[in-house]
Short mmCIF file of N, CA, C and O and ligand atoms in Angstrom, two decimals:
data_model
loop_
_atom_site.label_atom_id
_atom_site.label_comp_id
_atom_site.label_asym_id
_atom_site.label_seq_id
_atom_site.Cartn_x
_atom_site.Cartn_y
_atom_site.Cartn_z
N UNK A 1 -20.77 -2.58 -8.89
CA UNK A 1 -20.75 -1.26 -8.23
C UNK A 1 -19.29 -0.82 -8.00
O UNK A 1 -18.39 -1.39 -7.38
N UNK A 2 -19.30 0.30 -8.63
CA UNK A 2 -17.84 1.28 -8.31
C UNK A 2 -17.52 0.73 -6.92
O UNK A 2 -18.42 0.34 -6.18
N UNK A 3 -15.74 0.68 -6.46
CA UNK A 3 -15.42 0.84 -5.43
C UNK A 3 -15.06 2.75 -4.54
O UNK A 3 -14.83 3.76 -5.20
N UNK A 4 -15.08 2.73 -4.03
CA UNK A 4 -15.44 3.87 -2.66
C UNK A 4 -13.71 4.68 -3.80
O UNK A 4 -13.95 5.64 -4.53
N UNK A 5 -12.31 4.15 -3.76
CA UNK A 5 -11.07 4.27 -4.57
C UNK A 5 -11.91 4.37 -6.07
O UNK A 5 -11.61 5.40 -6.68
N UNK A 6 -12.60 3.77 -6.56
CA UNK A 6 -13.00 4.28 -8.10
C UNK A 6 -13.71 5.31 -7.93
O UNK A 6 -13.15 6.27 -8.46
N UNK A 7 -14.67 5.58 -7.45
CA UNK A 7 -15.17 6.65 -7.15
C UNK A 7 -14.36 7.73 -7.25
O UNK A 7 -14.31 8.42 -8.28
N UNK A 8 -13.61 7.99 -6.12
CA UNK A 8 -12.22 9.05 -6.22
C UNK A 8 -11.85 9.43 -7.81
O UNK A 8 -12.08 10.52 -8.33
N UNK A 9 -11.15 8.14 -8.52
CA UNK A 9 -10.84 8.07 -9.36
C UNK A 9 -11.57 9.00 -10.76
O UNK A 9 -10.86 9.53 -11.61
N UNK A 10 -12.93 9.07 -10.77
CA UNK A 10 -13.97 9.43 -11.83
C UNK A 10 -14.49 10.82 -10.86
O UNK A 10 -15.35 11.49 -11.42
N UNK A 11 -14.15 11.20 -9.80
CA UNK A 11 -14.54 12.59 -9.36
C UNK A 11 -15.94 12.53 -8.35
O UNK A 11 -16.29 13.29 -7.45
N UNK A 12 -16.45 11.51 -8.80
CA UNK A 12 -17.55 11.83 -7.82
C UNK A 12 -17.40 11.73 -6.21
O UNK A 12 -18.13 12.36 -5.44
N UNK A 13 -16.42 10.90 -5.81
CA UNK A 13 -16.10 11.45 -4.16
C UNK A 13 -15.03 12.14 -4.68
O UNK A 13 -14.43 11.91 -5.73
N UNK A 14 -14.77 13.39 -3.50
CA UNK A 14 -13.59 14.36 -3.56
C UNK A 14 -12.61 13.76 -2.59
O UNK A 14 -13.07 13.06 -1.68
N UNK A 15 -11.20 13.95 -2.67
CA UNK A 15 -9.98 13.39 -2.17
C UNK A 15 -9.28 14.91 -2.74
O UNK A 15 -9.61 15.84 -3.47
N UNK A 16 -7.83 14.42 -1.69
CA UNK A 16 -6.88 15.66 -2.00
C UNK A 16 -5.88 14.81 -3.21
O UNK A 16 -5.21 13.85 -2.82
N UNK A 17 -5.85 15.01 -3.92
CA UNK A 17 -5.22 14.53 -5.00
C UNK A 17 -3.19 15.10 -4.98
O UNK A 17 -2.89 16.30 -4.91
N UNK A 18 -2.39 14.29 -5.03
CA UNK A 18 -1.29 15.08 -5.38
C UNK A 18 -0.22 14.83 -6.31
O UNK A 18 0.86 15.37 -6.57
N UNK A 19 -1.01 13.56 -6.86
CA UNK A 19 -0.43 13.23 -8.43
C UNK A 19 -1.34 12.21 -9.22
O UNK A 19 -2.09 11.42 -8.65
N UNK A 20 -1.22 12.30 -10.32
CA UNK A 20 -1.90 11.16 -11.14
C UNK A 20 -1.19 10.79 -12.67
O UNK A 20 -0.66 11.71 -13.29
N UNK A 21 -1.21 9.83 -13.06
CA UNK A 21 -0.84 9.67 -14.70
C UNK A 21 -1.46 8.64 -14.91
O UNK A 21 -2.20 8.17 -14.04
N UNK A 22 -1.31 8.04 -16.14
CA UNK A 22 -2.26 7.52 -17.06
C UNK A 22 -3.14 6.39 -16.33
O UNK A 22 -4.36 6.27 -16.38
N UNK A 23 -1.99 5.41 -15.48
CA UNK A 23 -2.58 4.36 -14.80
C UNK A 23 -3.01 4.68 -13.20
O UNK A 23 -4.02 4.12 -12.77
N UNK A 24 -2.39 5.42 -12.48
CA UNK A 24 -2.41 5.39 -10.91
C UNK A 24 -2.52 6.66 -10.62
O UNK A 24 -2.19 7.49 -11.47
N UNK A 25 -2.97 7.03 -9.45
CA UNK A 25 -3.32 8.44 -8.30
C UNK A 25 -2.76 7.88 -7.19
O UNK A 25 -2.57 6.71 -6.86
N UNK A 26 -2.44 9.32 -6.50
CA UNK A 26 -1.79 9.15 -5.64
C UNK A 26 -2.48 10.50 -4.58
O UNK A 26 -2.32 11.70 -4.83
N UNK A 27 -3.25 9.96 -3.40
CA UNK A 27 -3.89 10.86 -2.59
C UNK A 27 -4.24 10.98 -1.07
O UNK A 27 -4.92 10.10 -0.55
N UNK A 28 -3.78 12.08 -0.33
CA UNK A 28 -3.62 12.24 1.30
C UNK A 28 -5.23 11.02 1.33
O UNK A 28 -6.27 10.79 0.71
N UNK A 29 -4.21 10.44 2.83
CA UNK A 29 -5.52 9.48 3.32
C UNK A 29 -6.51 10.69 4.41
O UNK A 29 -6.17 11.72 4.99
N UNK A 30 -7.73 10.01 4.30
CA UNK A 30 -8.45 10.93 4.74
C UNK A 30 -8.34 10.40 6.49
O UNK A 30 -8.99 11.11 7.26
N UNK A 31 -7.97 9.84 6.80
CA UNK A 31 -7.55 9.47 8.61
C UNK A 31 -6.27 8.95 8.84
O UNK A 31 -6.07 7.83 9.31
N UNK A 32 -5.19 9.95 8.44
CA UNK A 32 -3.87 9.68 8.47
C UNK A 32 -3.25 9.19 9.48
O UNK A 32 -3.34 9.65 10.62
N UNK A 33 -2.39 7.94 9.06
CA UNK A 33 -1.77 7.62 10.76
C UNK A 33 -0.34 8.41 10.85
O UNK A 33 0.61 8.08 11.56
N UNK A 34 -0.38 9.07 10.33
CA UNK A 34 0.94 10.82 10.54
C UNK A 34 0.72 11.44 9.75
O UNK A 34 -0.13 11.22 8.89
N UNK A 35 1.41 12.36 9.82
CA UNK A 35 1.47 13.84 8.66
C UNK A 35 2.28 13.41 7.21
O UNK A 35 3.49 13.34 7.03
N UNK A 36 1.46 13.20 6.48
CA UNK A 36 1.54 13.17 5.18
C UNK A 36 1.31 11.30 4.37
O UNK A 36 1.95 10.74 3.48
N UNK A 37 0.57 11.01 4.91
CA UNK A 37 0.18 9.56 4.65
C UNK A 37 -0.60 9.34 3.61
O UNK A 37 -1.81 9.53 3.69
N UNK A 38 -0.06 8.93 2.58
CA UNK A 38 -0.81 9.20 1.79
C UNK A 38 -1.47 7.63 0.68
O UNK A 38 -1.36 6.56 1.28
N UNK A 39 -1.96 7.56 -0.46
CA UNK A 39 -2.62 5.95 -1.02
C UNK A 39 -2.04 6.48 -2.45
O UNK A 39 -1.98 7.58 -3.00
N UNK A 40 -1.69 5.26 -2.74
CA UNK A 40 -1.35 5.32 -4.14
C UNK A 40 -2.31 3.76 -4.82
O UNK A 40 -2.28 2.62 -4.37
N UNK A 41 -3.06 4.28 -5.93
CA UNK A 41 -3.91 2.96 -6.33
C UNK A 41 -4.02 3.26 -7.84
O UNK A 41 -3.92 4.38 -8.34
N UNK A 42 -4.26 1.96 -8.57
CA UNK A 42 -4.00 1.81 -9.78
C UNK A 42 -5.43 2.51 -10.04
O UNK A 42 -6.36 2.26 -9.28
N UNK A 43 -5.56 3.24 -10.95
CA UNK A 43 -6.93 3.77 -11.27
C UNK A 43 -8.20 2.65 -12.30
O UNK A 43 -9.24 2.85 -12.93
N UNK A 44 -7.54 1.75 -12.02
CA UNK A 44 -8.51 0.43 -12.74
C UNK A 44 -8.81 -0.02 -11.38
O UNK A 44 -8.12 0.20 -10.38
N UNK A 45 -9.99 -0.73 -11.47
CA UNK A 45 -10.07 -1.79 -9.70
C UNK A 45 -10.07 -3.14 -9.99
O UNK A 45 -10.64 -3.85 -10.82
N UNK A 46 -8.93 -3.38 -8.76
CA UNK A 46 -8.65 -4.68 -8.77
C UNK A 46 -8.71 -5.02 -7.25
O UNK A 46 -8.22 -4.12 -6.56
N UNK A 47 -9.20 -6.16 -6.50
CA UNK A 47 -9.57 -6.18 -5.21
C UNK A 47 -7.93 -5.82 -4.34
O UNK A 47 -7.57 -4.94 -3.56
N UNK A 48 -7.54 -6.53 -4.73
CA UNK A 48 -6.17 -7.03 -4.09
C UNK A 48 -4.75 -7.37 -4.79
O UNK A 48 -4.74 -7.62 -5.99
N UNK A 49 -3.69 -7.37 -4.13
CA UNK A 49 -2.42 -8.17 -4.86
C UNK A 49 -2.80 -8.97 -5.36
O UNK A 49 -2.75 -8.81 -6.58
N UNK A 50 -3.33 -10.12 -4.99
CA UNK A 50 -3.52 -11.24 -6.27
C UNK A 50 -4.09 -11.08 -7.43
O UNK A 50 -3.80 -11.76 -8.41
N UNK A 51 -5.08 -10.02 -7.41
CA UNK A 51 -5.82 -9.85 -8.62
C UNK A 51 -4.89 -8.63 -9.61
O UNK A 51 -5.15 -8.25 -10.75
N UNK A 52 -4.27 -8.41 -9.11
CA UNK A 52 -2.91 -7.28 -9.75
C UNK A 52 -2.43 -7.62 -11.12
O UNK A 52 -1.65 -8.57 -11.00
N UNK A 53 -2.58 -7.21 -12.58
CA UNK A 53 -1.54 -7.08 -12.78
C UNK A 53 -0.32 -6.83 -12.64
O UNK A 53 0.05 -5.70 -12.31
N UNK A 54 0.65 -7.97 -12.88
CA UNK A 54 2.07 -7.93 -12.71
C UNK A 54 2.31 -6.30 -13.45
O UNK A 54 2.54 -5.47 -12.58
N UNK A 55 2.29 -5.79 -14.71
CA UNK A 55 2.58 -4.65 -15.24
C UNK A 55 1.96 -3.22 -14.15
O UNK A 55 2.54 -2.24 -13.70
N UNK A 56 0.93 -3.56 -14.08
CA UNK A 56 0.05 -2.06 -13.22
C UNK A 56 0.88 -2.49 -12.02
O UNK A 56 1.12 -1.46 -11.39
N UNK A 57 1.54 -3.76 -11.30
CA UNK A 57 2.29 -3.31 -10.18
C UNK A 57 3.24 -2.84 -10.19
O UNK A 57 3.63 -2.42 -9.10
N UNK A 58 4.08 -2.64 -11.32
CA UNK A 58 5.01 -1.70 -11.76
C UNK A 58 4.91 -0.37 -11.97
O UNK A 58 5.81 0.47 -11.93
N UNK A 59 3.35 -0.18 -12.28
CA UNK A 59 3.06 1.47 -12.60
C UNK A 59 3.01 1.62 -11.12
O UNK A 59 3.51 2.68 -10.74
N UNK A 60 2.55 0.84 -10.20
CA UNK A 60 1.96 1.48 -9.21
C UNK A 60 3.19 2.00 -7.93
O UNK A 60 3.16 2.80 -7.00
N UNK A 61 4.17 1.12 -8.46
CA UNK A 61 5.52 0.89 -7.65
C UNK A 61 6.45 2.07 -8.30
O UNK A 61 7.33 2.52 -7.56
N UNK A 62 6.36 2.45 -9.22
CA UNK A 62 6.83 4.13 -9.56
C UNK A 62 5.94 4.85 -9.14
O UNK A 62 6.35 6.00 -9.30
N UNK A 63 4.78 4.89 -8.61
CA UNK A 63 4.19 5.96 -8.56
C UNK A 63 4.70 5.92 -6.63
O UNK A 63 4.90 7.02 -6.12
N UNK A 64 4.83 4.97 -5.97
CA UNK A 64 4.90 4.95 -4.83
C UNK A 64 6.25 5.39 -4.73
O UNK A 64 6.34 6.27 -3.87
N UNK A 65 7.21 5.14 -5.22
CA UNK A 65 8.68 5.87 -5.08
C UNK A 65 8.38 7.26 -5.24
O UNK A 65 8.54 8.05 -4.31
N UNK A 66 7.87 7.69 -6.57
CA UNK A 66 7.59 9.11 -6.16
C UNK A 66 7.26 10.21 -5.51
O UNK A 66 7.67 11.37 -5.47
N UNK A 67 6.09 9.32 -4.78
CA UNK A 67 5.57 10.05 -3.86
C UNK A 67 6.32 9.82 -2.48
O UNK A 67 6.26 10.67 -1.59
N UNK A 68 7.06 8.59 -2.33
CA UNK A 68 7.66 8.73 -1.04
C UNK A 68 9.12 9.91 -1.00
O UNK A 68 9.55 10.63 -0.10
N UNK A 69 9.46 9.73 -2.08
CA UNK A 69 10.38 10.74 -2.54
C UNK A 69 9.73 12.08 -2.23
O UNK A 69 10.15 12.49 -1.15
N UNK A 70 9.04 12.73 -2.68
CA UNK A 70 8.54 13.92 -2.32
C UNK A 70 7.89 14.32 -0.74
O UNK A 70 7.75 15.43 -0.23
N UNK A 71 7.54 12.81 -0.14
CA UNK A 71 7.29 13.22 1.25
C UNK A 71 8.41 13.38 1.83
O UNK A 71 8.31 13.87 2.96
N UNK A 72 9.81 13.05 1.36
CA UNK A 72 10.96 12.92 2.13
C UNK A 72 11.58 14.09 2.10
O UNK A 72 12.36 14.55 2.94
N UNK A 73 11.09 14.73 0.72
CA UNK A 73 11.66 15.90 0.60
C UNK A 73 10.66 17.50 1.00
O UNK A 73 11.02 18.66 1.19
N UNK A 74 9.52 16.93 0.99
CA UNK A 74 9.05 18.31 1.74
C UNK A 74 8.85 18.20 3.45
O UNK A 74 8.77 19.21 4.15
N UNK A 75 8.78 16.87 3.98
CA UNK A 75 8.16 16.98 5.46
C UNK A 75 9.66 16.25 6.31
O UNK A 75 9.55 16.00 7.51
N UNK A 76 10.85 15.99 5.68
CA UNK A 76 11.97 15.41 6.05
C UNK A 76 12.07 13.91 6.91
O UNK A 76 13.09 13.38 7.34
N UNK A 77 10.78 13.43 6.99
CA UNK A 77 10.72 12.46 8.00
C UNK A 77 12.06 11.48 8.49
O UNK A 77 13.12 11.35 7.88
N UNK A 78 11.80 11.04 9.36
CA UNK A 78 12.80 10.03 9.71
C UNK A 78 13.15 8.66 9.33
O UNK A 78 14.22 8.08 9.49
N UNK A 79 11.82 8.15 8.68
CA UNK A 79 11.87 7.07 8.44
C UNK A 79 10.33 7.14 7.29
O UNK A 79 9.50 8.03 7.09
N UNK A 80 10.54 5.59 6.69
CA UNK A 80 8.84 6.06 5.61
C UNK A 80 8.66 4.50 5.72
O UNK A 80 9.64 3.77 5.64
N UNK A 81 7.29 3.97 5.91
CA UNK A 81 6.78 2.81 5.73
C UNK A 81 5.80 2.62 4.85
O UNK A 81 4.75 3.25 4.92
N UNK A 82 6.07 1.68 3.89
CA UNK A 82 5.25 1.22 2.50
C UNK A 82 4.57 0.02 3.11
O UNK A 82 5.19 -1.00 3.38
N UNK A 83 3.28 0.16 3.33
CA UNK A 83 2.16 -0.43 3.50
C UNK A 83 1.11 -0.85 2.72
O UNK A 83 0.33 -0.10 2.14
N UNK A 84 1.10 -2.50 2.72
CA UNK A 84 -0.14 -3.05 1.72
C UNK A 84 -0.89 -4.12 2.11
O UNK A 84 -0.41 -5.25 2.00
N UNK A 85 -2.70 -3.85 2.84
CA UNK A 85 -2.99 -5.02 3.21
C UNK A 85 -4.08 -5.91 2.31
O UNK A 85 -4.91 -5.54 1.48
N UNK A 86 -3.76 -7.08 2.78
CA UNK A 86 -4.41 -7.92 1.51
C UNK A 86 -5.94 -8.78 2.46
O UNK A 86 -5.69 -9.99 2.40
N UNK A 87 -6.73 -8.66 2.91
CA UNK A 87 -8.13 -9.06 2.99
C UNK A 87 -8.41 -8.57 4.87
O UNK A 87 -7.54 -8.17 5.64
N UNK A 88 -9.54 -8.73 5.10
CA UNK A 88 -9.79 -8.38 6.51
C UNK A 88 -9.03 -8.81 7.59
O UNK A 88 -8.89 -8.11 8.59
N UNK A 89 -8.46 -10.03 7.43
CA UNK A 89 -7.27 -10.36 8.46
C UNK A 89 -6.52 -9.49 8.46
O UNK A 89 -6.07 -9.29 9.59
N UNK A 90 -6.10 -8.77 7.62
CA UNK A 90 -4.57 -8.03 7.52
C UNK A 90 -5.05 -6.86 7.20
O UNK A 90 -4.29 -6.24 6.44
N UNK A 91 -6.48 -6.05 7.60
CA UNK A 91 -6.44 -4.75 8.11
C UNK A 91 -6.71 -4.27 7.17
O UNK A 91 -6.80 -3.04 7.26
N UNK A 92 -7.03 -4.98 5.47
CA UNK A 92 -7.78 -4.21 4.47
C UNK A 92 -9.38 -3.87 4.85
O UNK A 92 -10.20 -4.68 5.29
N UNK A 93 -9.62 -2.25 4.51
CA UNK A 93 -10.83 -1.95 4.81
C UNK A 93 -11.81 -1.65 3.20
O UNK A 93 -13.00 -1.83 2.93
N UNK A 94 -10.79 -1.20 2.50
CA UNK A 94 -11.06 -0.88 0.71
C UNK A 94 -10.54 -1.68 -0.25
O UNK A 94 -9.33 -1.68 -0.43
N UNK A 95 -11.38 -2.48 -1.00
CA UNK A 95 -11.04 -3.52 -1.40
C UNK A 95 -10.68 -3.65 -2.92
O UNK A 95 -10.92 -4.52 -3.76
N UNK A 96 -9.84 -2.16 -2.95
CA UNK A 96 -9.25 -1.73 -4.36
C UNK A 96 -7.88 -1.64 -4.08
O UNK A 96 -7.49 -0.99 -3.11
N UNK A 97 -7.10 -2.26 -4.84
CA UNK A 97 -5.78 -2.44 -4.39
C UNK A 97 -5.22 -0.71 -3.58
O UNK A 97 -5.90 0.26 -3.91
N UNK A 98 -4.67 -0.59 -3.12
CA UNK A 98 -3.85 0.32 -2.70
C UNK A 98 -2.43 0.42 -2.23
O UNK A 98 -1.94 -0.41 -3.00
N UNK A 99 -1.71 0.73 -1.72
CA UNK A 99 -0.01 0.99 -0.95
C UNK A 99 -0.51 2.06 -0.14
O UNK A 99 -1.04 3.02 -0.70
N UNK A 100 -0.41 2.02 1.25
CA UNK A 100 0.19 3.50 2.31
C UNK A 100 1.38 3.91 2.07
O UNK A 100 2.20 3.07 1.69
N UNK A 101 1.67 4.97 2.18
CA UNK A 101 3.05 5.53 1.79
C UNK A 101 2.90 6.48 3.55
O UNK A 101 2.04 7.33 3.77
N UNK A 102 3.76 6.12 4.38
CA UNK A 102 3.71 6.52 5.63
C UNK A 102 4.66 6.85 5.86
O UNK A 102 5.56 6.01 5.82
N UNK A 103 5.03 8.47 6.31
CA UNK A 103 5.99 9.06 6.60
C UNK A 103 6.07 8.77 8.34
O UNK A 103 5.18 9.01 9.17
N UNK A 104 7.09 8.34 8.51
CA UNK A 104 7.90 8.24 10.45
C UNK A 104 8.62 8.94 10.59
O UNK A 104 9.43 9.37 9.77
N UNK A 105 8.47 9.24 11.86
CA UNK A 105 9.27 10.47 12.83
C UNK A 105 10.12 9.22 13.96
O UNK A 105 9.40 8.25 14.18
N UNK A 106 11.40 9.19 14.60
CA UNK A 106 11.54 8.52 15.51
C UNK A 106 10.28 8.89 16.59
O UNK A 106 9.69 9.96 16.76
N UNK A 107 10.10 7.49 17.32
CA UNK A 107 8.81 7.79 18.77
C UNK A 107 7.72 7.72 18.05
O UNK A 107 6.82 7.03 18.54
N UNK A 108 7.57 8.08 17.29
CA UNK A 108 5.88 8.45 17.07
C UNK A 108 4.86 7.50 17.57
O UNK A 108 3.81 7.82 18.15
N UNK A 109 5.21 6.49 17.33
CA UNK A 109 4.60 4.90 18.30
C UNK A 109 3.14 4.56 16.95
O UNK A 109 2.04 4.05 17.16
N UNK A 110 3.50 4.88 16.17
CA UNK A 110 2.70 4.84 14.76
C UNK A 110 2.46 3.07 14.30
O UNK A 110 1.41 2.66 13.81
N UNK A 111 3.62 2.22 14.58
CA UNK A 111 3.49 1.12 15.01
C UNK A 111 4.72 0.28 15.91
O UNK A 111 5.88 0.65 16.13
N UNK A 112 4.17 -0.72 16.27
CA UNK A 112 5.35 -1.31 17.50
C UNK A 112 5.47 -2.06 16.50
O UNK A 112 4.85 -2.11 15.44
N UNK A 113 6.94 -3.09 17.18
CA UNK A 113 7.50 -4.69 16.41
C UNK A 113 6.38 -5.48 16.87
O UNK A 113 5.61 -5.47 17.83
N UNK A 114 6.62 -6.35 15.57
CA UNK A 114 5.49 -7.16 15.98
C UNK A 114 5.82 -8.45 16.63
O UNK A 114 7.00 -8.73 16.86
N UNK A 115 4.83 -9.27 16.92
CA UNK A 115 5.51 -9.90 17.58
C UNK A 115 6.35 -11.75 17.02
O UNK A 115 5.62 -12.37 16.25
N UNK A 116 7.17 -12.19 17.24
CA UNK A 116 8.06 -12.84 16.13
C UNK A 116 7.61 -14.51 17.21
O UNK A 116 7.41 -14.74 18.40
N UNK A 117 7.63 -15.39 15.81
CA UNK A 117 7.23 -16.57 16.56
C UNK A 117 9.06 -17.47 16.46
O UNK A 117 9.96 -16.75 16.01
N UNK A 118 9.37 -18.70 16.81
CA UNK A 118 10.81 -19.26 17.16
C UNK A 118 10.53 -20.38 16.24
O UNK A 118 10.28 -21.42 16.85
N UNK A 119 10.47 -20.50 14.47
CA UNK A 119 9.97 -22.39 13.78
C UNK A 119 11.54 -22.88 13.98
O UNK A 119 12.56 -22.20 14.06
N UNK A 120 11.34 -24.28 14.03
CA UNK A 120 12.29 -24.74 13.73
C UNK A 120 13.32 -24.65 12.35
O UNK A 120 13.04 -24.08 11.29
N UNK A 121 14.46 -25.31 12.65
CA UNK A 121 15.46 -25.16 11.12
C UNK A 121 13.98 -26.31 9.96
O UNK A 121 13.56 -25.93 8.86
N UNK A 122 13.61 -27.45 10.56
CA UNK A 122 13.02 -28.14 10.20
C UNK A 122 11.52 -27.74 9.28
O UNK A 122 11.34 -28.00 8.09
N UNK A 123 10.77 -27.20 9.99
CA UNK A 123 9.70 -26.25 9.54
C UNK A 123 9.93 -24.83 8.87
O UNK A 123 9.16 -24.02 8.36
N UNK A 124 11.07 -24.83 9.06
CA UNK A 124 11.17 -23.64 8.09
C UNK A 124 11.87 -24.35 6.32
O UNK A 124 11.62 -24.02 5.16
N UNK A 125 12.80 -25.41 6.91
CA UNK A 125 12.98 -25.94 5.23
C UNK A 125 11.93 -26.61 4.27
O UNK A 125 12.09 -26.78 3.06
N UNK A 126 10.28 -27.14 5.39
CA UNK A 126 9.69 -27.70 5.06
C UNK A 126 8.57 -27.04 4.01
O UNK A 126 7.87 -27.54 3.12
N UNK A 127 8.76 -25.38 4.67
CA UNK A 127 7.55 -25.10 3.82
C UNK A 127 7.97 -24.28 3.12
O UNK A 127 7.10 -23.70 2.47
N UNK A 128 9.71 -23.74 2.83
CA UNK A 128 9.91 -23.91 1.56
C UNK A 128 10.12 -24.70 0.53
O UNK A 128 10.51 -24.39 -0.60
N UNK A 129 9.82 -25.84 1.00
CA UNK A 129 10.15 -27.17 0.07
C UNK A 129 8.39 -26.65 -0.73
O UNK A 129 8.27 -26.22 -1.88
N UNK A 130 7.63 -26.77 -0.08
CA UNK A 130 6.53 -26.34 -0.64
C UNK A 130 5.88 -25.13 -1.05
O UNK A 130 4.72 -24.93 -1.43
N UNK A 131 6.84 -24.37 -0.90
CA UNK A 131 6.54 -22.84 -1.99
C UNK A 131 7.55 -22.85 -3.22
O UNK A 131 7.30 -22.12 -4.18
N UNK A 132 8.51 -23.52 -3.23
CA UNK A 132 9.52 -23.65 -4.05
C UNK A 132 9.05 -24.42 -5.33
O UNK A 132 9.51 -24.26 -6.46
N UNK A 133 8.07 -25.26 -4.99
CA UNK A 133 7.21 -26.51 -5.68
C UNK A 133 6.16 -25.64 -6.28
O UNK A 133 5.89 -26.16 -7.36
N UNK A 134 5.44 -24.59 -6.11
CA UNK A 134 4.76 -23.74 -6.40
C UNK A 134 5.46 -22.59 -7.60
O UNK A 134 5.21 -22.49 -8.80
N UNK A 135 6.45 -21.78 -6.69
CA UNK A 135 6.73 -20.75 -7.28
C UNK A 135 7.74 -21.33 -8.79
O UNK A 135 8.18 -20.51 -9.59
P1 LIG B 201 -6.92 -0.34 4.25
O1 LIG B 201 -7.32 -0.48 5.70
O2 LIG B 201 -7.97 -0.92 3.33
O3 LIG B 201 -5.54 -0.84 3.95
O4 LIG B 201 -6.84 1.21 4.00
C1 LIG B 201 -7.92 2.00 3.60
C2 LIG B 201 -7.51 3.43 3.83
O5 LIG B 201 -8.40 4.26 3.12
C3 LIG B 201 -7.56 3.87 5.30
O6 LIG B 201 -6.29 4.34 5.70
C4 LIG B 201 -8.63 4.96 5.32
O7 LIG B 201 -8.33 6.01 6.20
C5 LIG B 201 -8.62 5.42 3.86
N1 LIG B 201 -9.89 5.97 3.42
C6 LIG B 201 -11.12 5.40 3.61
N2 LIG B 201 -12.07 6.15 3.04
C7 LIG B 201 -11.43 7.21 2.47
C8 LIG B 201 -11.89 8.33 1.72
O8 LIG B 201 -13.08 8.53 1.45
N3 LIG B 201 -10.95 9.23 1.29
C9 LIG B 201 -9.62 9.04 1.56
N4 LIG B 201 -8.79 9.98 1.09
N5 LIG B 201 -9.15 8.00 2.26
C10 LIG B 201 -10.05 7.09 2.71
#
């Protein structure tokens, strides 16, 4: 079954559309957390980053410069946050890859710092010893 983002994609749900090319769209979220927030998603479905092509994250990563570029230049914001969450822990609700492209105003209180934990020098060399072994 189509995802809710493919859908968009093939027309049968309506979205405000404000760019598209061969691989990716780019379209106002429909419950914006500011003025001009918008999704950029590869028009193939893929759940998540991991399931990403490495190449379509390149289409999708020009298409997100673009559009943050153009929010910068029509709504001037103060600041812009590129947003991507990856499963229900981390606030994914659509389970077709996407990016927020979020225009900030100073204040807006759109989000706070989060909050930062203190690892040791020890635990922090440890578990790059073990992503290093990976990557
Ligand atoms: P997630 O929480 O998965 O990272 O983000 C999903 C986003 O999709 C949310 O910001 C939500 O407002 C947006 N969204 C959900 N349904 C629709 C829809 O039908 N149309 C549009 N334009 N955005 C949607």
């Amino acid at each position: 079954m189509p995802s809710l983002f493919s859908k968009i994609v093939s027309g049968e749900i309506p979205a405000v559309k404000i760019y598209e090319d061969d691989h990716t769209l780019a379209f106002l979220d429909i419950a914006p957390a500011s003025r001009g927030h918008t999704l950029v998603i590869p028009k193939d479905e893929y759940a998540d980053l991991y399931a990403m092509p490495p190449e379509l994250l390149a289409d999708v990563s020009t298409t997100v410069q673009k559009v943050a570029l153009a929010l910068r230049d029509t709504l001037a914001p103060d600041g812009m946050n590129i947003v991507q969450n990856n499963g229900s822990a981390a606030g994914q609700t659509v389970f077709h890859y996407h990016v927020h492209v979020i225009p900030r105003w100073e204040g807006d209180g759109v989000f706070g710092a989060w909050r930062t934990q203190q690892p040791g020098q020890d635990e922090l060399r440890a578990l790059a010893e073990q992503l290093r072994a990976i990557l």
